[in-house]
XYZ file of C-alpha atoms in Angstrom:
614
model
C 0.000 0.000 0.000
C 1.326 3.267 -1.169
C 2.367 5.912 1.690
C 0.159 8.615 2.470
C 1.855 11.960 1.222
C 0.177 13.568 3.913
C 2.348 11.834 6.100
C 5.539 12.496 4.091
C 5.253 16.679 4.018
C 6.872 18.884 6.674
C 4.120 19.979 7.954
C 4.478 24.040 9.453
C 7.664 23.955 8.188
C 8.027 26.835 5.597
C 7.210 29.209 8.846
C 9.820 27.676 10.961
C 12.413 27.861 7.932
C 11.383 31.347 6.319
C 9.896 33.502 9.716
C 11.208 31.984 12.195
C 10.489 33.694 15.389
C 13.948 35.350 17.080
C 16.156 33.406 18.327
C 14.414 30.277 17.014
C 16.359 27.605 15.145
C 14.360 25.406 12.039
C 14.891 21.888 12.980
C 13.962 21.107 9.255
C 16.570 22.705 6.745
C 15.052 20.751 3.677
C 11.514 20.384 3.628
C 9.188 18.378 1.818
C 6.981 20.460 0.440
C 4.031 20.382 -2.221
C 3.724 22.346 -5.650
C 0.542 23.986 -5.795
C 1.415 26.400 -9.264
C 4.127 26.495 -11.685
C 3.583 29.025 -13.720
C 6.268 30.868 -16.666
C 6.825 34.360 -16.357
C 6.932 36.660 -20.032
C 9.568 36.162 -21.613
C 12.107 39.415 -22.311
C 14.907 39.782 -24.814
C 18.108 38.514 -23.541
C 16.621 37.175 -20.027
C 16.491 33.231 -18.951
C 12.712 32.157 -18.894
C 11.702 32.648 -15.170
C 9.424 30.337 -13.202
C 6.874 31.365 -10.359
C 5.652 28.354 -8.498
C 3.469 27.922 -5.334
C 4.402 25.539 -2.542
C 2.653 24.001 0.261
C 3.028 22.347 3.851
C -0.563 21.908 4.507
C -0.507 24.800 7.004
C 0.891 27.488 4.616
C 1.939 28.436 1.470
C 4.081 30.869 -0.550
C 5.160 31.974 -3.696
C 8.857 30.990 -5.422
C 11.376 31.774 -7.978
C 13.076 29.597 -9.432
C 16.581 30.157 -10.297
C 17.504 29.700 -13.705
C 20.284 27.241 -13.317
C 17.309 24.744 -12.321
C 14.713 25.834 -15.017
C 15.504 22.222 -16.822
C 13.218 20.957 -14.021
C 10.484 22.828 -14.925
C 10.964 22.742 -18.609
C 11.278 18.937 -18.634
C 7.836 18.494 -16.884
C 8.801 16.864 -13.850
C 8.060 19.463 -11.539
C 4.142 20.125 -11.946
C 0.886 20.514 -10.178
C 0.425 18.541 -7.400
C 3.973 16.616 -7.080
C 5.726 16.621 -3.481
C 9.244 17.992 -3.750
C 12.135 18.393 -1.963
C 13.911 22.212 -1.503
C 16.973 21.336 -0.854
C 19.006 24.778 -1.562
C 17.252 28.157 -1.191
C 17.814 32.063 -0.776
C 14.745 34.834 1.201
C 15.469 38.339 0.423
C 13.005 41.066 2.196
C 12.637 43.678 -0.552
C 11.586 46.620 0.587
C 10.685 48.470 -2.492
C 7.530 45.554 -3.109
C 7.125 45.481 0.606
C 7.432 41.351 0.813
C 9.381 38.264 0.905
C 11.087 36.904 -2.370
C 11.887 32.861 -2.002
C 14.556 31.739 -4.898
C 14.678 28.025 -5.299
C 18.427 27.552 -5.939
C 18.263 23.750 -5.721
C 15.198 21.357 -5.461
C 14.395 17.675 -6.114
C 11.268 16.352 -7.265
C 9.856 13.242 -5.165
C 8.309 11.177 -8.309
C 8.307 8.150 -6.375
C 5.569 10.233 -4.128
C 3.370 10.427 -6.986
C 0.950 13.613 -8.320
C -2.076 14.568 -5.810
C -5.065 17.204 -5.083
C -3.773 20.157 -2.893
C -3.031 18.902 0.672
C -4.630 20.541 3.555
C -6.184 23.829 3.501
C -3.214 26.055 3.263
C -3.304 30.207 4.045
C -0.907 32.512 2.591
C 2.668 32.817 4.713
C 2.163 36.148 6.350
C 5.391 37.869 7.234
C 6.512 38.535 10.864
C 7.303 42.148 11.721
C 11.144 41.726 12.627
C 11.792 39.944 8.794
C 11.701 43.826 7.875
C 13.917 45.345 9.730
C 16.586 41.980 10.453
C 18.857 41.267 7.501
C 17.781 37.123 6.948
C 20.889 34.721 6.054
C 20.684 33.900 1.849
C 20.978 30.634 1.200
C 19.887 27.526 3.660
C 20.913 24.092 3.539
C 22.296 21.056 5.570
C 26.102 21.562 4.108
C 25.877 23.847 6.622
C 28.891 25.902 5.028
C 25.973 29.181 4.422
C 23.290 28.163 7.176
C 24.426 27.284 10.614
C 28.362 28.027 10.742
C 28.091 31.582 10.898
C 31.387 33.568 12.176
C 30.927 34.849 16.099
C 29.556 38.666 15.466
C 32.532 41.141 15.463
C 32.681 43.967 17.760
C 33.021 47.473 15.253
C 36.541 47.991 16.958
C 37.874 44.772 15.045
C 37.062 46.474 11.296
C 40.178 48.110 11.579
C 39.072 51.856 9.397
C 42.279 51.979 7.343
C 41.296 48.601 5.963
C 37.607 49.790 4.799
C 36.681 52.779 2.266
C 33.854 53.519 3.991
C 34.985 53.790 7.583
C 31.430 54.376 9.058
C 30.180 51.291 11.047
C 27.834 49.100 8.715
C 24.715 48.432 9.676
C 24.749 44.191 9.789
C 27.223 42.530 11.071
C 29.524 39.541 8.828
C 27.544 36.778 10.539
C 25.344 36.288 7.570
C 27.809 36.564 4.390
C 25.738 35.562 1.532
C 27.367 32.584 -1.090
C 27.695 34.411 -4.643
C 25.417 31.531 -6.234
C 22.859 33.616 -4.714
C 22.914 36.415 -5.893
C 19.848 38.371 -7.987
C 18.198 41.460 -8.108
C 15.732 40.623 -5.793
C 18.238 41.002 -2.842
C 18.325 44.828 -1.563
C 20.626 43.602 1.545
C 23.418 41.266 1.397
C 27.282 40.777 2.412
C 29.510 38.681 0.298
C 33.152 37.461 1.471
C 34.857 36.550 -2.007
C 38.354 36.359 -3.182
C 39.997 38.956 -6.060
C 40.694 36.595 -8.764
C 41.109 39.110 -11.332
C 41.732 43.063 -11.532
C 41.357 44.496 -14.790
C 43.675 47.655 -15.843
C 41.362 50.746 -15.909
C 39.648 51.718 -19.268
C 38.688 54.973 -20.423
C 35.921 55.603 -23.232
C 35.349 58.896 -25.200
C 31.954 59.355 -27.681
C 29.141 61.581 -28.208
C 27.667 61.057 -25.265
C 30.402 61.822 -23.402
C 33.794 60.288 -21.583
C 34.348 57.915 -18.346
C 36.051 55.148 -17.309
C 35.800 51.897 -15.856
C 37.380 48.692 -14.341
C 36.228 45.674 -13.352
C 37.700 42.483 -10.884
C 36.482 39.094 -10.585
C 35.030 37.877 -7.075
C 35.523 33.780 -5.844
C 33.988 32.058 -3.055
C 32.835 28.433 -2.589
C 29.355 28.397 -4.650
C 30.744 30.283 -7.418
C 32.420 33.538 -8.913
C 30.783 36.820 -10.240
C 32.191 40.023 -12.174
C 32.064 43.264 -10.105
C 32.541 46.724 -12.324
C 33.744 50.111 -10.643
C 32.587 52.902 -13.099
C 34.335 56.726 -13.143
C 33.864 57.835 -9.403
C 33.690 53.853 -8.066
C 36.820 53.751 -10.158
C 38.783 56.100 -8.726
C 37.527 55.165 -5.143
C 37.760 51.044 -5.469
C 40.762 50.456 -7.551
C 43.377 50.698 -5.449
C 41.863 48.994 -2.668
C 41.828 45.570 -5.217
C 44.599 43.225 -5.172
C 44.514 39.854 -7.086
C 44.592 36.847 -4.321
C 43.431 38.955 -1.707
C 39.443 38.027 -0.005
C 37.215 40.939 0.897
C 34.136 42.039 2.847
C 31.453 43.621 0.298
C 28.228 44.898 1.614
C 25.096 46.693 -0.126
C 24.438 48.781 -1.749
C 25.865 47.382 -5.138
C 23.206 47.246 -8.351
C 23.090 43.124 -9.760
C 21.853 42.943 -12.867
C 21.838 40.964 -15.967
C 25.620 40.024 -16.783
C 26.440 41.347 -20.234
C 28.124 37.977 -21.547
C 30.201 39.537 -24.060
C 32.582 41.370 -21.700
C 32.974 38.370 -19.320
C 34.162 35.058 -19.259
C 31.785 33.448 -15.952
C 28.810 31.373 -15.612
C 26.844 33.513 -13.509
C 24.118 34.968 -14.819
C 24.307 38.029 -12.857
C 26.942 40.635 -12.664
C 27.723 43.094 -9.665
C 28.016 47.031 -10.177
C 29.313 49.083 -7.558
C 27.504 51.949 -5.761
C 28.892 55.102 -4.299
C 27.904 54.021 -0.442
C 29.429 50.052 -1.316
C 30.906 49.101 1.552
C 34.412 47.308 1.091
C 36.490 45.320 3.814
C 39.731 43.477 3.785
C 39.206 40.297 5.236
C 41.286 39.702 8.324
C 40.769 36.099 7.212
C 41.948 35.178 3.961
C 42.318 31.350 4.244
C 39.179 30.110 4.269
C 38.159 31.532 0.497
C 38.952 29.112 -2.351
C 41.922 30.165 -4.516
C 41.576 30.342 -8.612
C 38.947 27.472 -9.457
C 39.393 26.068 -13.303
C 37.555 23.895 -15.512
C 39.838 22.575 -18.056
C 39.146 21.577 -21.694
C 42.282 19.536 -23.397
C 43.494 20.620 -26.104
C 42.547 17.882 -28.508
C 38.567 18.347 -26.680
C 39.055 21.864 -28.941
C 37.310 20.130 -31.843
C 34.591 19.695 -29.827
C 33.880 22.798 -28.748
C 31.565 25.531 -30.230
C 33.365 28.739 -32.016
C 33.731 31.848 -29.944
C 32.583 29.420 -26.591
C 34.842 30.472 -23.405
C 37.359 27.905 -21.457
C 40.006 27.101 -19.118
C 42.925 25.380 -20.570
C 46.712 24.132 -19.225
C 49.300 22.966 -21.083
C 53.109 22.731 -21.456
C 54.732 26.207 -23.562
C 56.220 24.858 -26.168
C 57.154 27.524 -28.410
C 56.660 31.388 -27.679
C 56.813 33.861 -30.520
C 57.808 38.000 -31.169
C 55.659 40.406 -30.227
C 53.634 41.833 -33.127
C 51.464 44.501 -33.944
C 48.504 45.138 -35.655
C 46.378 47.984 -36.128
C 42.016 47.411 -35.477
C 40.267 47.980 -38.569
C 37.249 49.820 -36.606
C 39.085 51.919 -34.050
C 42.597 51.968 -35.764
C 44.161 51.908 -32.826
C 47.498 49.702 -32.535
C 47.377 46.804 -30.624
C 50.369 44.208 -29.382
C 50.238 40.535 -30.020
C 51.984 37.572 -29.050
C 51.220 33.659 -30.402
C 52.171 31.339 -28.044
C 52.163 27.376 -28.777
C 50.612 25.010 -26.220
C 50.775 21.127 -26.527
C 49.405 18.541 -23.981
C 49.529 14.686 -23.046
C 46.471 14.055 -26.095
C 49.225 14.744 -28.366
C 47.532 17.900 -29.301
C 49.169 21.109 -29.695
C 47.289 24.516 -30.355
C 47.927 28.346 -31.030
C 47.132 30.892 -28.577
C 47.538 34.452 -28.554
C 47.396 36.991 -25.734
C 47.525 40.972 -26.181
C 48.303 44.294 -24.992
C 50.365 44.810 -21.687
C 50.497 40.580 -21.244
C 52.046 40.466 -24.687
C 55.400 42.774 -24.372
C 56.132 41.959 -20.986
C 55.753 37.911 -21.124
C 58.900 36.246 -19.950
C 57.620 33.049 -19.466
C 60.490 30.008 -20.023
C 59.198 27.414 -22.511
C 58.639 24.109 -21.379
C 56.759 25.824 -18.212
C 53.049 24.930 -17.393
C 50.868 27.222 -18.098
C 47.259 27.426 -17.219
C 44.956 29.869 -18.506
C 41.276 30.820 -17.170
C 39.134 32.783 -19.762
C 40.482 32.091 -23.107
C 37.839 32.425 -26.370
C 38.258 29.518 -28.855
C 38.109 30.720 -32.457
C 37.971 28.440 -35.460
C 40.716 30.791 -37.643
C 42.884 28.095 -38.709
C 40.936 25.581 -37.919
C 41.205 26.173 -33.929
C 43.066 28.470 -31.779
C 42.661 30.590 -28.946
C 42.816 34.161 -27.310
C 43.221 35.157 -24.374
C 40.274 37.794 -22.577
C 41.289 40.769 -20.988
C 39.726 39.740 -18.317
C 41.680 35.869 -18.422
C 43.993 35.003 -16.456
C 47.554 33.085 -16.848
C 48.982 30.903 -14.269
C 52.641 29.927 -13.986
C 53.437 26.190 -12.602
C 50.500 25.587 -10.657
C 50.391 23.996 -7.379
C 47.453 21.756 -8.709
C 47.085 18.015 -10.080
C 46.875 18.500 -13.459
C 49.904 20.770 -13.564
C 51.934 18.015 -11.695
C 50.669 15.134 -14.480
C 51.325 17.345 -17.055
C 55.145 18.325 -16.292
C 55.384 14.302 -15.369
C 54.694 13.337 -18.222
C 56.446 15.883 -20.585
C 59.776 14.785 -18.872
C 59.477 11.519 -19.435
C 58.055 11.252 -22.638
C 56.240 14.864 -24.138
C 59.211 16.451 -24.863
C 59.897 14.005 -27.581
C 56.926 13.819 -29.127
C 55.316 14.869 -32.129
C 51.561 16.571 -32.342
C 48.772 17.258 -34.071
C 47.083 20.818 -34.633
C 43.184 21.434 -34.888
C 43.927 22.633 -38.899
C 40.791 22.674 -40.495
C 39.057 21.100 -37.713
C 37.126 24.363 -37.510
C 35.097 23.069 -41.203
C 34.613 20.183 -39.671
C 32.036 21.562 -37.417
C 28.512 20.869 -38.338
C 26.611 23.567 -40.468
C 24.202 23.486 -39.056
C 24.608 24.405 -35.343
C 28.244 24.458 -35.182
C 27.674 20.500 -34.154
C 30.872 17.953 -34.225
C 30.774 15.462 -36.417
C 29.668 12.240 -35.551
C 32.310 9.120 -35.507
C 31.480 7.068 -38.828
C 32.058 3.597 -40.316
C 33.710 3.653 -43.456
C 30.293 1.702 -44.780
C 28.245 4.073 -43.586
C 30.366 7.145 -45.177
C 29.909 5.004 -48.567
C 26.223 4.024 -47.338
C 25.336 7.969 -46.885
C 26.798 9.369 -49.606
C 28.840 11.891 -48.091
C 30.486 14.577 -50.667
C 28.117 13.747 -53.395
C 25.996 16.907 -52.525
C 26.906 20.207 -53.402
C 28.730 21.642 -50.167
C 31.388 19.096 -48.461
C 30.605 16.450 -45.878
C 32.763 15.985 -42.593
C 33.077 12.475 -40.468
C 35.632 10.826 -38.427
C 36.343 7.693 -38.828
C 38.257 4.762 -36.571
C 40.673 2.847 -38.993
C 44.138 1.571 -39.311
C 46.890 2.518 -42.147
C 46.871 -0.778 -44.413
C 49.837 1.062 -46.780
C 51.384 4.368 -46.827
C 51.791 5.578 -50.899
C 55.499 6.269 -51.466
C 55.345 8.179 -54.410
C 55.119 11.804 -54.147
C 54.661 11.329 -50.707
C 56.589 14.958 -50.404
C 57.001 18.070 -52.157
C 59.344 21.099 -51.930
C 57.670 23.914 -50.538
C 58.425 27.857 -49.943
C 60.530 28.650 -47.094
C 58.554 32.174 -46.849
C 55.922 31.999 -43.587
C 52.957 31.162 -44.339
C 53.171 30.405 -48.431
C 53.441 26.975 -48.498
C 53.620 26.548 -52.157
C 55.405 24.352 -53.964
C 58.786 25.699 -55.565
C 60.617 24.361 -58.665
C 64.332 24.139 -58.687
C 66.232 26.168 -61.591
C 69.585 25.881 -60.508
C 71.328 24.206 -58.159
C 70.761 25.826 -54.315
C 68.556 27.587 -56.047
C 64.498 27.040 -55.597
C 62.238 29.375 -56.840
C 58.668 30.418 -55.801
C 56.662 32.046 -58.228
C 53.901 33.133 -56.160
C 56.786 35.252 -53.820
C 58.592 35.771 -56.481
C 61.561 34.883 -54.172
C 64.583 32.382 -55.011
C 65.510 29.710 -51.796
C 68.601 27.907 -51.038
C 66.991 24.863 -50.475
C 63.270 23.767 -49.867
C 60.941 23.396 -46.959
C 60.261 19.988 -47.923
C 55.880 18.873 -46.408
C 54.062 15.683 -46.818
C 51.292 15.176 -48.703
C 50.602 12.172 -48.646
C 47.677 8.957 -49.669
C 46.919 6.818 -47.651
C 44.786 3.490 -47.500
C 43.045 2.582 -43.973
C 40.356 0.328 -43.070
C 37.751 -0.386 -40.558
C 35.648 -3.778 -40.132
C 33.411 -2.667 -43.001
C 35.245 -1.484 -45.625
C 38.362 0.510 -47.001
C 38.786 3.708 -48.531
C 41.948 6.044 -49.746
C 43.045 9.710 -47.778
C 44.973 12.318 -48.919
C 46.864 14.081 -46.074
C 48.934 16.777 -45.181
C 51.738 17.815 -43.156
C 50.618 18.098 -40.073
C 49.199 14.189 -40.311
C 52.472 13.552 -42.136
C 54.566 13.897 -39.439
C 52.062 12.051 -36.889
C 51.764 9.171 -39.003
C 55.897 8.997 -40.089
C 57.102 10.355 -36.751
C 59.525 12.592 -38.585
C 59.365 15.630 -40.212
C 59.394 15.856 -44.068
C 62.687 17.226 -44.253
C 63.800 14.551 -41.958
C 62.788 12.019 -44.221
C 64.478 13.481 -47.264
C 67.725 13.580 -45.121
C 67.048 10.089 -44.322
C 66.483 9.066 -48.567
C 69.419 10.487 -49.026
C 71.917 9.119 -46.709
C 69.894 5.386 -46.856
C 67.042 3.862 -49.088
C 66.802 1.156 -47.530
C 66.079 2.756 -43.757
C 63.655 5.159 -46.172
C 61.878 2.631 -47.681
C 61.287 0.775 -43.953
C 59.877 4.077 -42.573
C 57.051 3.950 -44.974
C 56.236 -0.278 -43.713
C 56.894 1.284 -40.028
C 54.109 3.632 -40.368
C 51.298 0.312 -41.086
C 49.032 -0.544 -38.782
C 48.448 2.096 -37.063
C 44.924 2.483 -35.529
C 43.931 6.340 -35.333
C 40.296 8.350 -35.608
C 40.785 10.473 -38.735
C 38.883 13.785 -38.778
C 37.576 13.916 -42.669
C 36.313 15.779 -45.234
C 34.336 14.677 -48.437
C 34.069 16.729 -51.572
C 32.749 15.794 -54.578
C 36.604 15.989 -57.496
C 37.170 16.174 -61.036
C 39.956 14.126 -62.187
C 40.540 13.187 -66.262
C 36.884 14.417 -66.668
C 35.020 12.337 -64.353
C 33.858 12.917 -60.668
C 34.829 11.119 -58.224
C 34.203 12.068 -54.181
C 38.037 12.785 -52.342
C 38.294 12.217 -48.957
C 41.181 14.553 -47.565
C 42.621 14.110 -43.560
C 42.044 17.607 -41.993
C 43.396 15.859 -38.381
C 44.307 12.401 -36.742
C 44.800 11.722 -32.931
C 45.700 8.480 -30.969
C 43.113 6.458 -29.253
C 42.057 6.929 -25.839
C 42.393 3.677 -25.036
C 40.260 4.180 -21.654
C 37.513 5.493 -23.786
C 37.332 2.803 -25.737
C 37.559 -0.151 -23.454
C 34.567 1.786 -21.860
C 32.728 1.694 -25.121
C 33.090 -2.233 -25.609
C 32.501 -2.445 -22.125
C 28.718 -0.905 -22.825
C 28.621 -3.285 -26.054
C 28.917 -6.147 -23.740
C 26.297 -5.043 -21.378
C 23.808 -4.694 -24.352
C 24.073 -8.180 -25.142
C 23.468 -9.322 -21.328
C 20.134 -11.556 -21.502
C 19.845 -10.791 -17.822
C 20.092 -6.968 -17.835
C-alpha cells in the first residue's frame, strides 16, 4: 500500500524555515513540500525564462522563484501541479521596495516516487513577521551547513580596523550572515559577500558623443561560485586601489546586480555586480578560508569539440613562444600588441594561442613551463586556436594536479613527441549548429553518400593505415611563412617560388601524402597533409628526405613502419574532377591516438547490451 503523502510533508515547516520567530532555530533545513502552481513568467529579450511556483506544507503556502540554473526541471515536466518535492538549496530576500518576501529556489528535487495529488490541507498565505523587515535574513539555507548554521561569532566594530575599509562608518549588519555568490539576484536589496579577487582588470577609459568615463572591473571567488564586479568613473577612482589579485574581501550593499552582459565576461553567472557610491568594502582579516583560482579545463585535442567563440580554461606545457607583433584594429585603428604562443598537452595535441596588450610585451615566461589559462575564447581561424580575454587570467606552474601530471609526463616522454594541430578542424564543425561530427564507419560514409551533394561532408572515422603511398609522398615547398607553395628548382641551391617571387637555397620539404586505412566494413583512400604527415611517419618531411638520401633502404622501412596504425581520422568529403570524371576525395584535416580508456569503456557498454539478464 502506497504511503500517504500527507504523512511524508513537513508539515508548518516553511514558517519555521522562512519567519522563524527570534532566536528560534528550524529543525527542518530541507523540507518536503508540495507544488501547488508552476507558472512561466513573459519572456524578455536577452533574459532566462523565469518560473513562479506555489508551494505548500498543509498549514501554509508561498510563492517561489526559481533560479535559472534549475529551469531544466520545470521545462522537462517533472516538476508540476500537485507533485511533493524536496527544496533542498534556497535564498529569502526582504525587498523593501515591493514590501514582501522573495523565495529563490536555488536547488530542489522532485519526489516522483511520491506520486501527483489534489492540494493537501487547507493552506493560508505565509504572512510575514514584523522583525523579517527590519533583520537582515541569512541567503541561502541548507544542511552543508557551510551558508546556514556556521556563521562567524559577530565582530565587535573595533575589530574592522578603518584603514582597511573605504567607507569607515560602522555598517549596519554585522559579517555573521555573508551571503554565497550563487545567490545572488536582483531581488536582494541587503546582502554581504566574502569573495576572493581573482582578477583586476587595468582601468579603461571611453570617449563618444555622449560623453567620456572610465571603468574597471575584478572578478570575485567564493565556494558556490564567482561573479564580475565593475567600478565605473567615481567607483573607479575610489575602489581600484583597494583591489589586489589573491586577496578576499568584505562587500556589503548597496551594489546594483543585474543581468551580466556575456560579451565582456568570461563566468557562468548569470548576474553581474556594479558598484555603488555608499558600497561598503572590507579586507578580510581572514583570507584562508576563500577558495583560490577554481578552473575547468578543456584539453586541447577536446578543442574540436567545442563551439566557435565558446569560453574555457585550458593548461598545457609552452612549447614555443613567438615576437611580439602589432597590428592595427580595422574599426578603431588603434594599434594593438600581439603575441602567439604554442601550447601542446599529453592528447598529443598542440594549439595556437595568442594573448595581447600589456600581457604580450612583458611575457617572460620560459618554454617548457606549465601554463594554465582561465578565460580564453576559442576561435575556429585556422581551424582552432585561442585568445586570451582581458579579463583571463595566466597561471605559472600551478600547485594543482593537473599541472603536476602534465610536467610528469612531458619529462618523461612529451618532450619528444610529435603533435597534431586542430587545422581545419574548424570546417569540420557541423553547419548546421556548429555541431561535431559524428564518428562514422567507413560503410556508412559510402552508405550515406557523403560529398556527393553540393557543399562538403565531414566524419571521423576509426581505422588503421593498411599502406602508406610512397610516391610523391613529399614536395618542396616555400621557405617564406605562411606560403606553403610548392617551388621548382632552376639551378642548383637555387628554388624558386613564383607566387613570392623569391629564389631559396633549399626547400621546406611537407608531406602530402595517400593513404589506404580500413575499418571492419570497408576501405577507402586519404589524402593528407603535413601536419598528419609527421604524426603518421614520426619525422618531419625534411627529416625524411635527409634520411632518402643518406639510406634507401632505412627510407623505404619508414614507410612499412608507419602500417598498422589504428587512429580516428577527422575527414572531409568533396565531390573531385579528375581526367573528366567525378569522383568524391576524402582529404585528412586531423588524426589523434586512441584513448584507449575510452574505448575499453565503449566495448565495455557493447557487452552489457548483449546481457540476456540486464
Amino acid at each position: 500500500m502506497a504511503a500517504d503523502p500527507r504523512n511524508k510533508i513537513d508539515v508548518g515547516s516553511l514558517r519555521a524555515i522562512l519567519t522563524p520567530e527570534d532566536g528560534e532555530k528550524p529543525t527542518i533545513t530541507q523540507p518536503i513540500v508540495q507544488c501547488v502552481q508552476i507558472k512561466a513568467l513573459p519572456a524578455h529579450a536577452e533574459v532566462p525564462d523565469r518560473y513562479r511556483v506555489v508551494f505548500n506544507d498543509s498549514v501554509h503556502f508561498i510563492q517561489t522563484m526559481l533560479a535559472t540554473q534549475i529551469n531544466a526541471i520545470a521545462q522537462s515536466g517533472s516538476l508540476r501541479k500537485g507533485c511533493l518535492v524536496r527544496l533542498k538549496t534556497f535564498s529569502s530576500n526582504y525587498v523593501q521596495k515591493k514590501g514582501k518576501l522573495i523565495i529563490i529556489i536555488l536547488d530542489l528535487e522532485v519526489l516522483e516516487e511520491l506520486g501527483v495529488h489534489d492540494k493537501i490541507g487547507e493552506p493560508k498565505q505565509l504572512e510575514q513577521r514584523e522583525s523579517t523587515e527590519s533583520k537582515p535574513r541569512p541567503t541561502t539555507l541548507s544542511t552543508n551547513d557551510f551558508y546556514g548554521d556556521k556563521h562567524h561569532e559577530p565582530q565587535q566594530p573595533a575589530q574592522h580596523a578603518p584603514q582597511k575599509s573605504i567607507k569607515a562608518q560602522p555598517s549596519s549588519t554585522s559579517h555573521a550572515n555573508v551571503y554565497p555568490i550563487e545567490s545572488l539576484s536582483p531581488y536582494g536589496n541587503k546582502w554581504t559577500i566574502k569573495a576572493r579577487c581573482t582578477n583586476k582588470s587595468d582601468i579603461k577609459t571611453w570617449h563618444n558623443r555622449n560623453g567620456e568615463g572610465k571603468l574597471f572591473s575584478v572578478n570575485l571567488l567564493d565556494e558556490s561560485g564567482e561573479i564580475k564586479a565593475t567600478g565605473f568613473n567615481d567607483q573607479c577612482d575610489t575602489y581600484y586601489d583597494l583591489f589586489q589579485e589573491g586577496n578576499v574581501y568584505y562587500i556589503s550593499t548597496p551594489c546594483r546586480v543585474q543581468m551580466a552582459k556575456k560579451q565582456f565576461s568570461n563566468l557562468n553567472h548569470e548576474y553581474e555586480i556594479t558598484f555603488e557610491r555608499d558600497t561598503l568594502i572590507e579586507k578580510a582579516e581572514a583570507q584562508e578560508d576563500v577558495p583560490q583560482i577554481r578552473f575547468n579545463f578543456t584539453n586541447i585535442a577536446d578543442l574540436q569539440n567545442v563551439e566557435k567563440d565558446a569560453v574555457i580554461d585550458t593548461i598545457g606545457i609552452l612549447k614555443d613562444v613567438g615576437e611580439t607583433t602589432e597590428i592595427v584594429s580595422k574599426t578603431t585603428s588603434k594599434p594593438y600588441s600581439k603575441r602567439e604562443l604554442t601550447l601542446v598537452d599529453s592528447t598529443n595535441f598542440s594549439v595556437r594561442l595568442t594573448i595581447w596588450g600589456n600581457s604580450a610585451t612583458t611575457f617572460d615566461i620560459a618554454p617548457e613551463s606549465v601554463v594554465a589559462f582561465k578565460g580564453v575564447k576559442v576561435s575556429d581561424f585556422g581551424g582552432r586556436s585561442l585568445s586570451l580575454l582581458s579579463s583571463g587570467t595566466m597561471s605559472v606552474e600551478p600547485d594543482i594536479n593537473e599541472a603536476h601530471k602534465l610536467k610528469g609526463w612531458y619529462e618523461v616522454q612529451g618532450r619528444n613527441d610529435t603533435f597534431s594541430s586542430h587545422a581545419g578542424i574548424g570546417a569540420s564543425m557541423g553547419a548546421a549548429g556548429g555541431r561535431p561530427d559524428k564518428l562514422k564507419t567507413l560503410a556508412q560514409v559510402k552508405d550515406e553518400n557523403l560529398g556527393m551533394s553540393e557543399n562538403p561532408d565531414y566524419f571521423d572515422v576509426k581505422a588503421t593505415i593498411l599502406y602508406v603511398k610512397q610516391d610523391n609522398a613529399v614536395y618542396p615547398a616555400c621557405m617564406s611563412e605562411g606560403c606553403n607553395k610548392k617551388v621548382v628548382e632552376v639551378d642548383e641551391g637555387k628554388w624558386r617560388c613564383e607566387r613570392c617571387d623569391k629564389e631559396h637555397p633549399k626547400p621546406e620539404w611537407r608531406y602530402i601524402m595517400q593513404l589506404n586505412v580500413s575499418d571492419h566494413t570497408g576501405h577507402i583512400y586519404l589524402s593528407c597533409f603535413d601536419d598528419t604527415g609527421r604524426k603518421i611517419m614520426g619525422m618531419s618531411a625534411n627529416d625524411l628526405m635527409d634520411l632518402k638520401e643518406a639510406d634507401e633502404k632505412a627510407y623505404a622501412e619508414t614507410f612499412q613502419e608507419a602500417n598498422c596504425q589504428t587512429l580516428i581520422f577527422n575527414c572531409r568529403a568533396k565531390m573531385d574532377s579528375y581526367q573528366d570524371q567525378q569522383r568524391v576525395r576524402y582529404q585528412v584535416t586531423g588524426a589523434r591516438n586512441l584513448n584507449w580508456g575510452q574505448e575499453c569503456t565503449k566495448l565495455a557498454n557493447l557487452i552489457k547490451m548483449y546481457d540476456m539478464n540486464a
